[in-house]
mmCIF file of N, CA and C in Angstrom:
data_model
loop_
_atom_site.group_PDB
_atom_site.id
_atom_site.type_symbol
_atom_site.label_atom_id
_atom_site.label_comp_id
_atom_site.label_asym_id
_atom_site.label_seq_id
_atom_site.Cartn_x
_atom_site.Cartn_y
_atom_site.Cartn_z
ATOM 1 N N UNK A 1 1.996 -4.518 -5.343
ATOM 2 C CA UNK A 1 0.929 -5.178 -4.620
ATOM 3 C C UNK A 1 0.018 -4.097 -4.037
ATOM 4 N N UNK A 2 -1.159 -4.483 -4.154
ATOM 5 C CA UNK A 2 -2.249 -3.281 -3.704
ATOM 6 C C UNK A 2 -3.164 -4.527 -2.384
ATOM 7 N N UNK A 3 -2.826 -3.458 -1.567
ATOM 8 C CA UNK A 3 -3.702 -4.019 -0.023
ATOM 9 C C UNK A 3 -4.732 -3.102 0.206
ATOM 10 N N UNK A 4 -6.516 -3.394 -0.420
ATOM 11 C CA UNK A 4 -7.279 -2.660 -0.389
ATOM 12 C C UNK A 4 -8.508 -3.532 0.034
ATOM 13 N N UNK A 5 -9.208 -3.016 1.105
ATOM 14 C CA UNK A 5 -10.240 -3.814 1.379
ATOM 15 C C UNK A 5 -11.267 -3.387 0.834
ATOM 16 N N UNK A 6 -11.554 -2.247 -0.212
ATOM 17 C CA UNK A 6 -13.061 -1.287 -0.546
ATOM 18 C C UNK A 6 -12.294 -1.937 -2.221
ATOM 19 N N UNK A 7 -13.675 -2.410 -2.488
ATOM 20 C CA UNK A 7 -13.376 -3.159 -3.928
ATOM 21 C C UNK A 7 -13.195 -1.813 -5.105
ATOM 22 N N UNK A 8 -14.389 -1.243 -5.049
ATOM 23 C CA UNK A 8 -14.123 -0.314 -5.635
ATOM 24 C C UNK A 8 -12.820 0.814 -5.727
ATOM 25 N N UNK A 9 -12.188 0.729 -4.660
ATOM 26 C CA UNK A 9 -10.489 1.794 -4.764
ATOM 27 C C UNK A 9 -9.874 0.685 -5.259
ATOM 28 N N UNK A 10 -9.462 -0.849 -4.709
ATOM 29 C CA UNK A 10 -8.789 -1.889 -5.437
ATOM 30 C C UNK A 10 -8.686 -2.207 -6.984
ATOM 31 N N UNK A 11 -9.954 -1.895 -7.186
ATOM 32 C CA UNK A 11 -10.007 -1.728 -8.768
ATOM 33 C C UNK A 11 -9.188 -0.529 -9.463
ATOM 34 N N UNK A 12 -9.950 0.658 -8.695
ATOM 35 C CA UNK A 12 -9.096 1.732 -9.115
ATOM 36 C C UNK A 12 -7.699 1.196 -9.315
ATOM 37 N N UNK A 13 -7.140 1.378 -8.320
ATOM 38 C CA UNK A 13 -5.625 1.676 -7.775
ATOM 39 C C UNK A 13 -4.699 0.277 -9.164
ATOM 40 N N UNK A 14 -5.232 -0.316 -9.220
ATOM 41 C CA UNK A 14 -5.409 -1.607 -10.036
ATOM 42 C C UNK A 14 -5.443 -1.198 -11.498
ATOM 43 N N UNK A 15 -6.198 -0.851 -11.964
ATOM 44 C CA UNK A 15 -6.599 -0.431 -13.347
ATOM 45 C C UNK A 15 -5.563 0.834 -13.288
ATOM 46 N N UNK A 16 -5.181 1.449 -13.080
ATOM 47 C CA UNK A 16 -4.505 2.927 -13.063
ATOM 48 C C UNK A 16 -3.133 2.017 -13.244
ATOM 49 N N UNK A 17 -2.493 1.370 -12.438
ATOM 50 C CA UNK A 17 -0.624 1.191 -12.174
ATOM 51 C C UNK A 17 -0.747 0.199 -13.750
ATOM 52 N N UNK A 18 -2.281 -0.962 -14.442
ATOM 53 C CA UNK A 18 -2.321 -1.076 -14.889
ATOM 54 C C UNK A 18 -1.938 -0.592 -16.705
ATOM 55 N N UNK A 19 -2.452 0.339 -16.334
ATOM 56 C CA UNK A 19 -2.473 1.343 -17.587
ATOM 57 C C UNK A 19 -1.354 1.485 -17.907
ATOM 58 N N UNK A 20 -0.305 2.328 -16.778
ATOM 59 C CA UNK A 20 0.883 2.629 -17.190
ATOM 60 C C UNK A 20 1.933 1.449 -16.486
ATOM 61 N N UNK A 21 1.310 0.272 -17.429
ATOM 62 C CA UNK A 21 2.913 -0.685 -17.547
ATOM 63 C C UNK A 21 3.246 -1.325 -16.251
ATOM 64 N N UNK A 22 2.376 -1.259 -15.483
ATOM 65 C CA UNK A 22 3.087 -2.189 -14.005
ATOM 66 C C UNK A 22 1.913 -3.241 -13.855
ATOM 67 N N UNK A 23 3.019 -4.898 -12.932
ATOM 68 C CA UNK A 23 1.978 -5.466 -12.899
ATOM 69 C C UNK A 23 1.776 -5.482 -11.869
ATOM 70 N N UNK A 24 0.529 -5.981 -11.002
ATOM 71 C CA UNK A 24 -0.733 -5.605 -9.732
ATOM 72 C C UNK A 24 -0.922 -6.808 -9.425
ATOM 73 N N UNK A 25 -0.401 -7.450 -7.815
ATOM 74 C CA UNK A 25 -1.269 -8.363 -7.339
ATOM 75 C C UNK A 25 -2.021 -7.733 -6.354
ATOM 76 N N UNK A 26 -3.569 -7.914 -6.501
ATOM 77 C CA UNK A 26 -4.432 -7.428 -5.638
ATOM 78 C C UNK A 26 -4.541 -8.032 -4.335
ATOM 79 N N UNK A 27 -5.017 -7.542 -3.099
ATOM 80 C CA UNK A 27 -5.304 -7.822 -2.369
ATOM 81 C C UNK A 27 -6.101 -7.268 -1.296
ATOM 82 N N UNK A 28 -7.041 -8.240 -0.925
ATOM 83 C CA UNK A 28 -8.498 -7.811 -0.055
ATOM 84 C C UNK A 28 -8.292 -7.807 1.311
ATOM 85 N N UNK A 29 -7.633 -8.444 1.569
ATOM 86 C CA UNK A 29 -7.982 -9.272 3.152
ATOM 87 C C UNK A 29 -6.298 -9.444 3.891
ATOM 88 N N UNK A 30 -6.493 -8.346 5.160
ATOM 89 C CA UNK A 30 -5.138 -8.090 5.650
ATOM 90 C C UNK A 30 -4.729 -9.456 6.208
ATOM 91 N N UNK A 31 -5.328 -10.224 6.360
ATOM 92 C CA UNK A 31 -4.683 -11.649 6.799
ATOM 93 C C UNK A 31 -3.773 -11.978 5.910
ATOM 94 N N UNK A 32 -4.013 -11.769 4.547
ATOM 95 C CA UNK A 32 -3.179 -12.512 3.758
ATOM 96 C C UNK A 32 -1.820 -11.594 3.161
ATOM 97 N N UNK A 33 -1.745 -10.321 3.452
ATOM 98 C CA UNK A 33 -1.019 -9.467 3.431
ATOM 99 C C UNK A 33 0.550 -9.638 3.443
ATOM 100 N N UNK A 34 0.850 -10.589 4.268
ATOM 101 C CA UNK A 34 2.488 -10.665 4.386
ATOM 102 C C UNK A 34 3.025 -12.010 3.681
ATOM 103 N N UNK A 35 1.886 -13.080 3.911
ATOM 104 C CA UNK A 35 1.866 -14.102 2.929
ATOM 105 C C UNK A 35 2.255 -13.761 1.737
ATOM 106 N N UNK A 36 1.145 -13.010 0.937
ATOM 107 C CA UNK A 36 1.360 -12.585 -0.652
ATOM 108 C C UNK A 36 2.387 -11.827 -0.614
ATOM 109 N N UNK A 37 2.911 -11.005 0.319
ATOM 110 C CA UNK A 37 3.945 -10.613 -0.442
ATOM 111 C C UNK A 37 6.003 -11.138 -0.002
ATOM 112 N N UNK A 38 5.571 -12.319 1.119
ATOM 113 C CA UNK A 38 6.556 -13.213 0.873
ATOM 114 C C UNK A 38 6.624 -13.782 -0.780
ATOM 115 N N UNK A 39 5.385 -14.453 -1.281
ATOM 116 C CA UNK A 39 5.539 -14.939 -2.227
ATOM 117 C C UNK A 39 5.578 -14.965 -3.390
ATOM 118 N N UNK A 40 5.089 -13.123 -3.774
ATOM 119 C CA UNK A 40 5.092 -12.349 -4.915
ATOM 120 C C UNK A 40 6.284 -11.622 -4.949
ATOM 121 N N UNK A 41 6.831 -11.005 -3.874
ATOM 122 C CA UNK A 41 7.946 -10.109 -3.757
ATOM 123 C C UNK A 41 8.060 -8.917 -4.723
ATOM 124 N N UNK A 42 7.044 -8.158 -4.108
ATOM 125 C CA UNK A 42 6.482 -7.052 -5.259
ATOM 126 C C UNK A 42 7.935 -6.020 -4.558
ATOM 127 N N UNK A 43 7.690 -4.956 -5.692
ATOM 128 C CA UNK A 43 8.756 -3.890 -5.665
ATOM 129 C C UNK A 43 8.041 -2.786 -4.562
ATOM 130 N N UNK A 44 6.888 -2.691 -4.627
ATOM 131 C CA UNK A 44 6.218 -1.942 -4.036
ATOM 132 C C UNK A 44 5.125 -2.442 -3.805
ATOM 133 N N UNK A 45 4.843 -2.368 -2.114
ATOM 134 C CA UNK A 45 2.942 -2.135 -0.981
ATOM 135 C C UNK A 45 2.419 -0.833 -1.389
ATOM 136 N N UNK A 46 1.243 -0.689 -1.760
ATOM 137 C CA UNK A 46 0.198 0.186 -1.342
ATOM 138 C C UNK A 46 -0.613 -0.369 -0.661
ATOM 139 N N UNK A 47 -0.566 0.495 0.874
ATOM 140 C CA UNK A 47 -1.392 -0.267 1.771
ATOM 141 C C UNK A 47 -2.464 0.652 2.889
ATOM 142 N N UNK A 48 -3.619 0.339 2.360
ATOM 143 C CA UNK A 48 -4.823 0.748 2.805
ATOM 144 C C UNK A 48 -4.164 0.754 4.349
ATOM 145 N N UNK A 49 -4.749 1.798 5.199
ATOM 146 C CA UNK A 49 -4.400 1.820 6.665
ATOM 147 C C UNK A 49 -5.895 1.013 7.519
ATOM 148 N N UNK A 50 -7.465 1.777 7.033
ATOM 149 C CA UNK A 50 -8.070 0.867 7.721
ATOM 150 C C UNK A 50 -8.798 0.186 7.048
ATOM 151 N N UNK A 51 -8.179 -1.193 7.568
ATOM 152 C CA UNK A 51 -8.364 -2.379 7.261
ATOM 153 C C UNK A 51 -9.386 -3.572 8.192
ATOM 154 N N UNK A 52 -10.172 -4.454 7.802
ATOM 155 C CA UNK A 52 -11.453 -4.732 8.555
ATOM 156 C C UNK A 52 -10.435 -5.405 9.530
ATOM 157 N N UNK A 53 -10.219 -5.785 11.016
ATOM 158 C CA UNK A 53 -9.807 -6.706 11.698
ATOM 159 C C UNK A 53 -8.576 -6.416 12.084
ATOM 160 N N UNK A 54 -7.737 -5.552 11.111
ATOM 161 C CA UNK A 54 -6.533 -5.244 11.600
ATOM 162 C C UNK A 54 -5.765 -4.010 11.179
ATOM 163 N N UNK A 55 -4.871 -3.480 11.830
ATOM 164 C CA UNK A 55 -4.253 -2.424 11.367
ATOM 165 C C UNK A 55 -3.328 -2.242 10.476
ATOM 166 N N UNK A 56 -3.458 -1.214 9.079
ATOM 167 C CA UNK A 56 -2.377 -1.099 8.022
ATOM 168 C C UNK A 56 -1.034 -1.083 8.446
ATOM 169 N N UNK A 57 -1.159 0.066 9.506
ATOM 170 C CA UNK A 57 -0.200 -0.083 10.440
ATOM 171 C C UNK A 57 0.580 -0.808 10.977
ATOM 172 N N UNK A 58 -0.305 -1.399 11.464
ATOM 173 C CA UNK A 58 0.500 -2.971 12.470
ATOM 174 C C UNK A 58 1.317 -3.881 11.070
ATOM 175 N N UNK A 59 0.224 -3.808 9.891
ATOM 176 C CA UNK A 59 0.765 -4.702 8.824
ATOM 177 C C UNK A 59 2.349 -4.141 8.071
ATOM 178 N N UNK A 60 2.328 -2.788 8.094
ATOM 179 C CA UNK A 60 3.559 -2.165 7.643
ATOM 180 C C UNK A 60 4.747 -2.223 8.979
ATOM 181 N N UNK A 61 4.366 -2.008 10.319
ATOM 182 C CA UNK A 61 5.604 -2.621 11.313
ATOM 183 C C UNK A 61 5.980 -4.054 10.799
ATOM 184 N N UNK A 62 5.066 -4.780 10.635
ATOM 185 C CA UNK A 62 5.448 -6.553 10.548
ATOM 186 C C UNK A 62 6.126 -6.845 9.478
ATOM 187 N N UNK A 63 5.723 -6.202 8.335
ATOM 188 C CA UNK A 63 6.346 -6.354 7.147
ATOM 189 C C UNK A 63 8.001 -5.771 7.395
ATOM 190 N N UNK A 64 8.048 -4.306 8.093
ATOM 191 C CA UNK A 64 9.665 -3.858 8.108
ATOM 192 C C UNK A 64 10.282 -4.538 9.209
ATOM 193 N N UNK A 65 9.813 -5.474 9.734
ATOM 194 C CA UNK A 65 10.684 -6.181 11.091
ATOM 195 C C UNK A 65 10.693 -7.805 10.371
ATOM 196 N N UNK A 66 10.272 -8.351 9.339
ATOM 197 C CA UNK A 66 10.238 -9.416 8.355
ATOM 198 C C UNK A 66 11.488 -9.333 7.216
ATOM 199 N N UNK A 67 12.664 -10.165 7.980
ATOM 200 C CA UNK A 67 13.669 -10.215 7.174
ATOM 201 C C UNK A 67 13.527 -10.456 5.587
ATOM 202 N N UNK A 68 12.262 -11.169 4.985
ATOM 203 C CA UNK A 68 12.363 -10.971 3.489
ATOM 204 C C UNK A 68 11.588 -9.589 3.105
ATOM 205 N N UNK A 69 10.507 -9.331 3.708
ATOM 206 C CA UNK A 69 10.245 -8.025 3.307
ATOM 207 C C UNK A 69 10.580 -6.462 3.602
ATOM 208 N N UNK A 70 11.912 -6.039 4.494
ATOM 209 C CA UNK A 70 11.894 -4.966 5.250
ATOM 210 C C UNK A 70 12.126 -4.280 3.971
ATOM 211 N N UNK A 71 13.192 -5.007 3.200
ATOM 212 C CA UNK A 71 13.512 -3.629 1.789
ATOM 213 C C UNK A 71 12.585 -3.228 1.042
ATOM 214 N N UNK A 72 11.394 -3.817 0.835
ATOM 215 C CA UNK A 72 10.336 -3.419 0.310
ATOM 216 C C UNK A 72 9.299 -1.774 0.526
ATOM 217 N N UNK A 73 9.468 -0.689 -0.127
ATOM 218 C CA UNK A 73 9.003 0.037 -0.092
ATOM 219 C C UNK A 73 7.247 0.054 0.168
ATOM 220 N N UNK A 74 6.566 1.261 1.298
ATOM 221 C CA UNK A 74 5.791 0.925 1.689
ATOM 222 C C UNK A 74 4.791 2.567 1.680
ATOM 223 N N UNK A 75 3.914 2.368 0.131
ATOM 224 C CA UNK A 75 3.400 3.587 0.160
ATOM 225 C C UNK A 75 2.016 3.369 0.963
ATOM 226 N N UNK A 76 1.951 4.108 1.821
ATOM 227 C CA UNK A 76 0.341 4.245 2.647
ATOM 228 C C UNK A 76 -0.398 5.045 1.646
ATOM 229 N N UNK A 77 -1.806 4.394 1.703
ATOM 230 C CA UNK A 77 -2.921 5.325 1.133
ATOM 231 C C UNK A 77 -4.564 5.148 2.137
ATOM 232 N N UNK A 78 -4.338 6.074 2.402
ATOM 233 C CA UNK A 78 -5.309 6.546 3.643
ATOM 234 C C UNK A 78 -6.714 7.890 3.948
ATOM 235 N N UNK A 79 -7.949 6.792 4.113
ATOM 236 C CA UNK A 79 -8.902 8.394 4.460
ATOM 237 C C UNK A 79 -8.471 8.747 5.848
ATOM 238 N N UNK A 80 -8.044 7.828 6.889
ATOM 239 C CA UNK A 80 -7.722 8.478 8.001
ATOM 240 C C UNK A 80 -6.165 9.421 8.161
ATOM 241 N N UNK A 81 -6.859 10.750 8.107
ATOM 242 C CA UNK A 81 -5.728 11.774 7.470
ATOM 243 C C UNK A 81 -6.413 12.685 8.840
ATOM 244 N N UNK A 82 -5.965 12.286 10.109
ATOM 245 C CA UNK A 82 -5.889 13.251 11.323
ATOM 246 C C UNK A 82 -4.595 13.621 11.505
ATOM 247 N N UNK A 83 -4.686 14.631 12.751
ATOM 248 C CA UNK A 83 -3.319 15.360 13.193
ATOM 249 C C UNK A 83 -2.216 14.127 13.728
ATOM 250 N N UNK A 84 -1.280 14.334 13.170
ATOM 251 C CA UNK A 84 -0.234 13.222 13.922
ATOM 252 C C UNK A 84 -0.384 11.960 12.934
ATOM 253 N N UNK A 85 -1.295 11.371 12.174
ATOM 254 C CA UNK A 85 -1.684 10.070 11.462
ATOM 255 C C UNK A 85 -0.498 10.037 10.273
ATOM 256 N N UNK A 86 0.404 11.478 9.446
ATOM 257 C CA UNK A 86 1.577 10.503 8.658
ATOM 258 C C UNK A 86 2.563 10.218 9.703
ATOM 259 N N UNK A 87 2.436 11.476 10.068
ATOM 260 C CA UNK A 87 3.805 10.964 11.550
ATOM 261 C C UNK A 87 3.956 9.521 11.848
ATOM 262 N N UNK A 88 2.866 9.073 12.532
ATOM 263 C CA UNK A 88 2.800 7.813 13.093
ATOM 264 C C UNK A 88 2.727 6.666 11.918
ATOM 265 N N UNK A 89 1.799 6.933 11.024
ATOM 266 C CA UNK A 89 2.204 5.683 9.685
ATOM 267 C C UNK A 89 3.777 5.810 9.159
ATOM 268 N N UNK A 90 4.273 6.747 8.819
ATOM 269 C CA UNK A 90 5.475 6.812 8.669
ATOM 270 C C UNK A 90 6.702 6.189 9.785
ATOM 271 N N UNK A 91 6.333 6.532 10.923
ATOM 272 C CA UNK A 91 7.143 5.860 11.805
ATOM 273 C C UNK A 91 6.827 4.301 11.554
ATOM 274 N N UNK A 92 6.033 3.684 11.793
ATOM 275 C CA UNK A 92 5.846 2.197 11.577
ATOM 276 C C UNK A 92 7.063 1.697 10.573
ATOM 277 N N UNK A 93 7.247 2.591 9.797
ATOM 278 C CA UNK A 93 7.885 2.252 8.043
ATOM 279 C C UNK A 93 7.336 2.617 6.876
ATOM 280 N N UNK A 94 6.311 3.312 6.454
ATOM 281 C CA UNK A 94 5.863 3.548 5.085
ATOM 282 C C UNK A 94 6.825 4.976 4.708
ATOM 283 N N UNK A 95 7.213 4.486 3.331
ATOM 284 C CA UNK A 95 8.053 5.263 2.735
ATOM 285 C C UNK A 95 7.696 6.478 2.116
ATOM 286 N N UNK A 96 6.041 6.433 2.054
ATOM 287 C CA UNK A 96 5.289 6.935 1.181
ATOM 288 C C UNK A 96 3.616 7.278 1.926
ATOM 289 N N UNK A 97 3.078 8.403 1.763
ATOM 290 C CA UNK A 97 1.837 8.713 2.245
ATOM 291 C C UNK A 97 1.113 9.579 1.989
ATOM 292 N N UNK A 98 -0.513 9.042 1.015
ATOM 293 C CA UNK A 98 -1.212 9.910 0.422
ATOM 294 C C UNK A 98 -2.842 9.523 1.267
ATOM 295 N N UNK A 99 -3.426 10.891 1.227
ATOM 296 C CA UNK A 99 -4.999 10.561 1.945
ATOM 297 C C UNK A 99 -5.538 10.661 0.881
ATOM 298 N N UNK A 100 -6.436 9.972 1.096
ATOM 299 C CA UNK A 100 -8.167 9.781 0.210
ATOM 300 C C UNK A 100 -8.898 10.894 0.285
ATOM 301 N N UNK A 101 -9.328 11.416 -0.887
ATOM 302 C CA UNK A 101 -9.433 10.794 -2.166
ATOM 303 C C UNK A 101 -8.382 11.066 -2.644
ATOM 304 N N UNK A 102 -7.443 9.985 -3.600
ATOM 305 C CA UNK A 102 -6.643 10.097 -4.155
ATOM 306 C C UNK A 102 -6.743 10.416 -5.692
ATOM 307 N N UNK A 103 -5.880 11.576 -6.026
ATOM 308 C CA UNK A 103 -5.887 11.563 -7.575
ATOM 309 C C UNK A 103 -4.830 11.385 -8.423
ATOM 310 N N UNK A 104 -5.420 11.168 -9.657
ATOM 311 C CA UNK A 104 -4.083 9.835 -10.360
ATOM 312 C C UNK A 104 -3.241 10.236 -10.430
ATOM 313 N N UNK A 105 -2.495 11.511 -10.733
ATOM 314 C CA UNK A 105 -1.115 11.987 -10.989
ATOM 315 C C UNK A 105 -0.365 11.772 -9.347
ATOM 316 N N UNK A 106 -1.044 12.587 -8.560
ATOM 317 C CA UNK A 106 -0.089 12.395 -7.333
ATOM 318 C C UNK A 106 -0.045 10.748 -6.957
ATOM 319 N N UNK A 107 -0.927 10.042 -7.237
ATOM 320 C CA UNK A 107 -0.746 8.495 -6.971
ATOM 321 C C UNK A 107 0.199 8.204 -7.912
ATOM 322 N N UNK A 108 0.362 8.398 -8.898
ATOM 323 C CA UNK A 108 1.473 7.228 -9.839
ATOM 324 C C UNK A 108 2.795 8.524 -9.544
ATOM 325 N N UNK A 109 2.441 9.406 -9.502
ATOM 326 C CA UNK A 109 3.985 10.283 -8.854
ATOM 327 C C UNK A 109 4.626 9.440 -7.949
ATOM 328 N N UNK A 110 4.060 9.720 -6.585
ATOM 329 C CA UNK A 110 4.113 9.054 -5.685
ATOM 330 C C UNK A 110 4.559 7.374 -5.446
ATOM 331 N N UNK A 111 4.279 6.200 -6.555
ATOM 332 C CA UNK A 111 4.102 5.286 -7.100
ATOM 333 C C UNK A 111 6.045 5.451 -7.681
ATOM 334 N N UNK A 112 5.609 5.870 -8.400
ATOM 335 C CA UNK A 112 7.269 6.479 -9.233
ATOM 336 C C UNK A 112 8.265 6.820 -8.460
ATOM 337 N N UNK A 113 8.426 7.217 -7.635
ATOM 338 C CA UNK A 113 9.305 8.283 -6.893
ATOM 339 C C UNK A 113 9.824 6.564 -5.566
ATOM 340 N N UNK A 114 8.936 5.894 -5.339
ATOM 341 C CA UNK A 114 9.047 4.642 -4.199
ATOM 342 C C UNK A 114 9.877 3.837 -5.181
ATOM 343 N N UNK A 115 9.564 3.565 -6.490
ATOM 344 C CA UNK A 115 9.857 2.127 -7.284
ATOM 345 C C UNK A 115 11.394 2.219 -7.481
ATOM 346 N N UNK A 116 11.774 1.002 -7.768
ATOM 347 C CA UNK A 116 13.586 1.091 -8.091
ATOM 348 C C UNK A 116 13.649 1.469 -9.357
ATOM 349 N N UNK A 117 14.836 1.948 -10.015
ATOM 350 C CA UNK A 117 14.904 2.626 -10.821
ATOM 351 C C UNK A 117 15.453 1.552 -11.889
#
């Protein structure tokens, strides 16, 4: 599942896991974030940190304190790449954390290294 509010990276991130063999439910809008993935039960979040209205953050605590989703691996992908910012996304729960601009090898590395085997 891809949680991206900039259409243009959604596509990206989308078309890329595409390519190599995985399938992608997209997603725009952090409201619907824990919904879709109660009901998709993807193997793996990539989840945009800023998000219009709410925090990636806040969405990756809710998701690991959400008895159907805590096992769910949780790669962050983020332009906000300040001092202390994996620390703290990582503490929330993301398993995983790359800043923008992202390029494709370390993304599907990264991608690879989260997924079950």
């Amino acid at each position: 599942m891809v949680v991206e509010d900039n259409d243009l990276n959604r596509r990206l991130f989308c078309d890329v896991l595409k390519a190599n063999g995985f399938d992608v439910e997209p997603v725009a809008d952090g409201e619907q974030v824990l919904e879709t993935a109660r009901s998709v039960a993807p193997d793996l979040i990539i989840m945009d940190i800023q998000l219009p209205g709410m925090s990636g953050v806040d969405l990756i605590a809710a998701a690991k304190r959400d008895q159907v989703l805590k096992a769910i691996p949780v790669l962050a992908v983020t332009a906000f790449a300040g001092k202390g910012d994996e620390a703290r996304i990582r503490s929330a729960g993301a398993a995983g954390y790359l800043s923008k601009p992202v390029s494709i090898m370390p993304f599907m590395n990264a991608v690879r290294e989260l997924l079950p085997t």
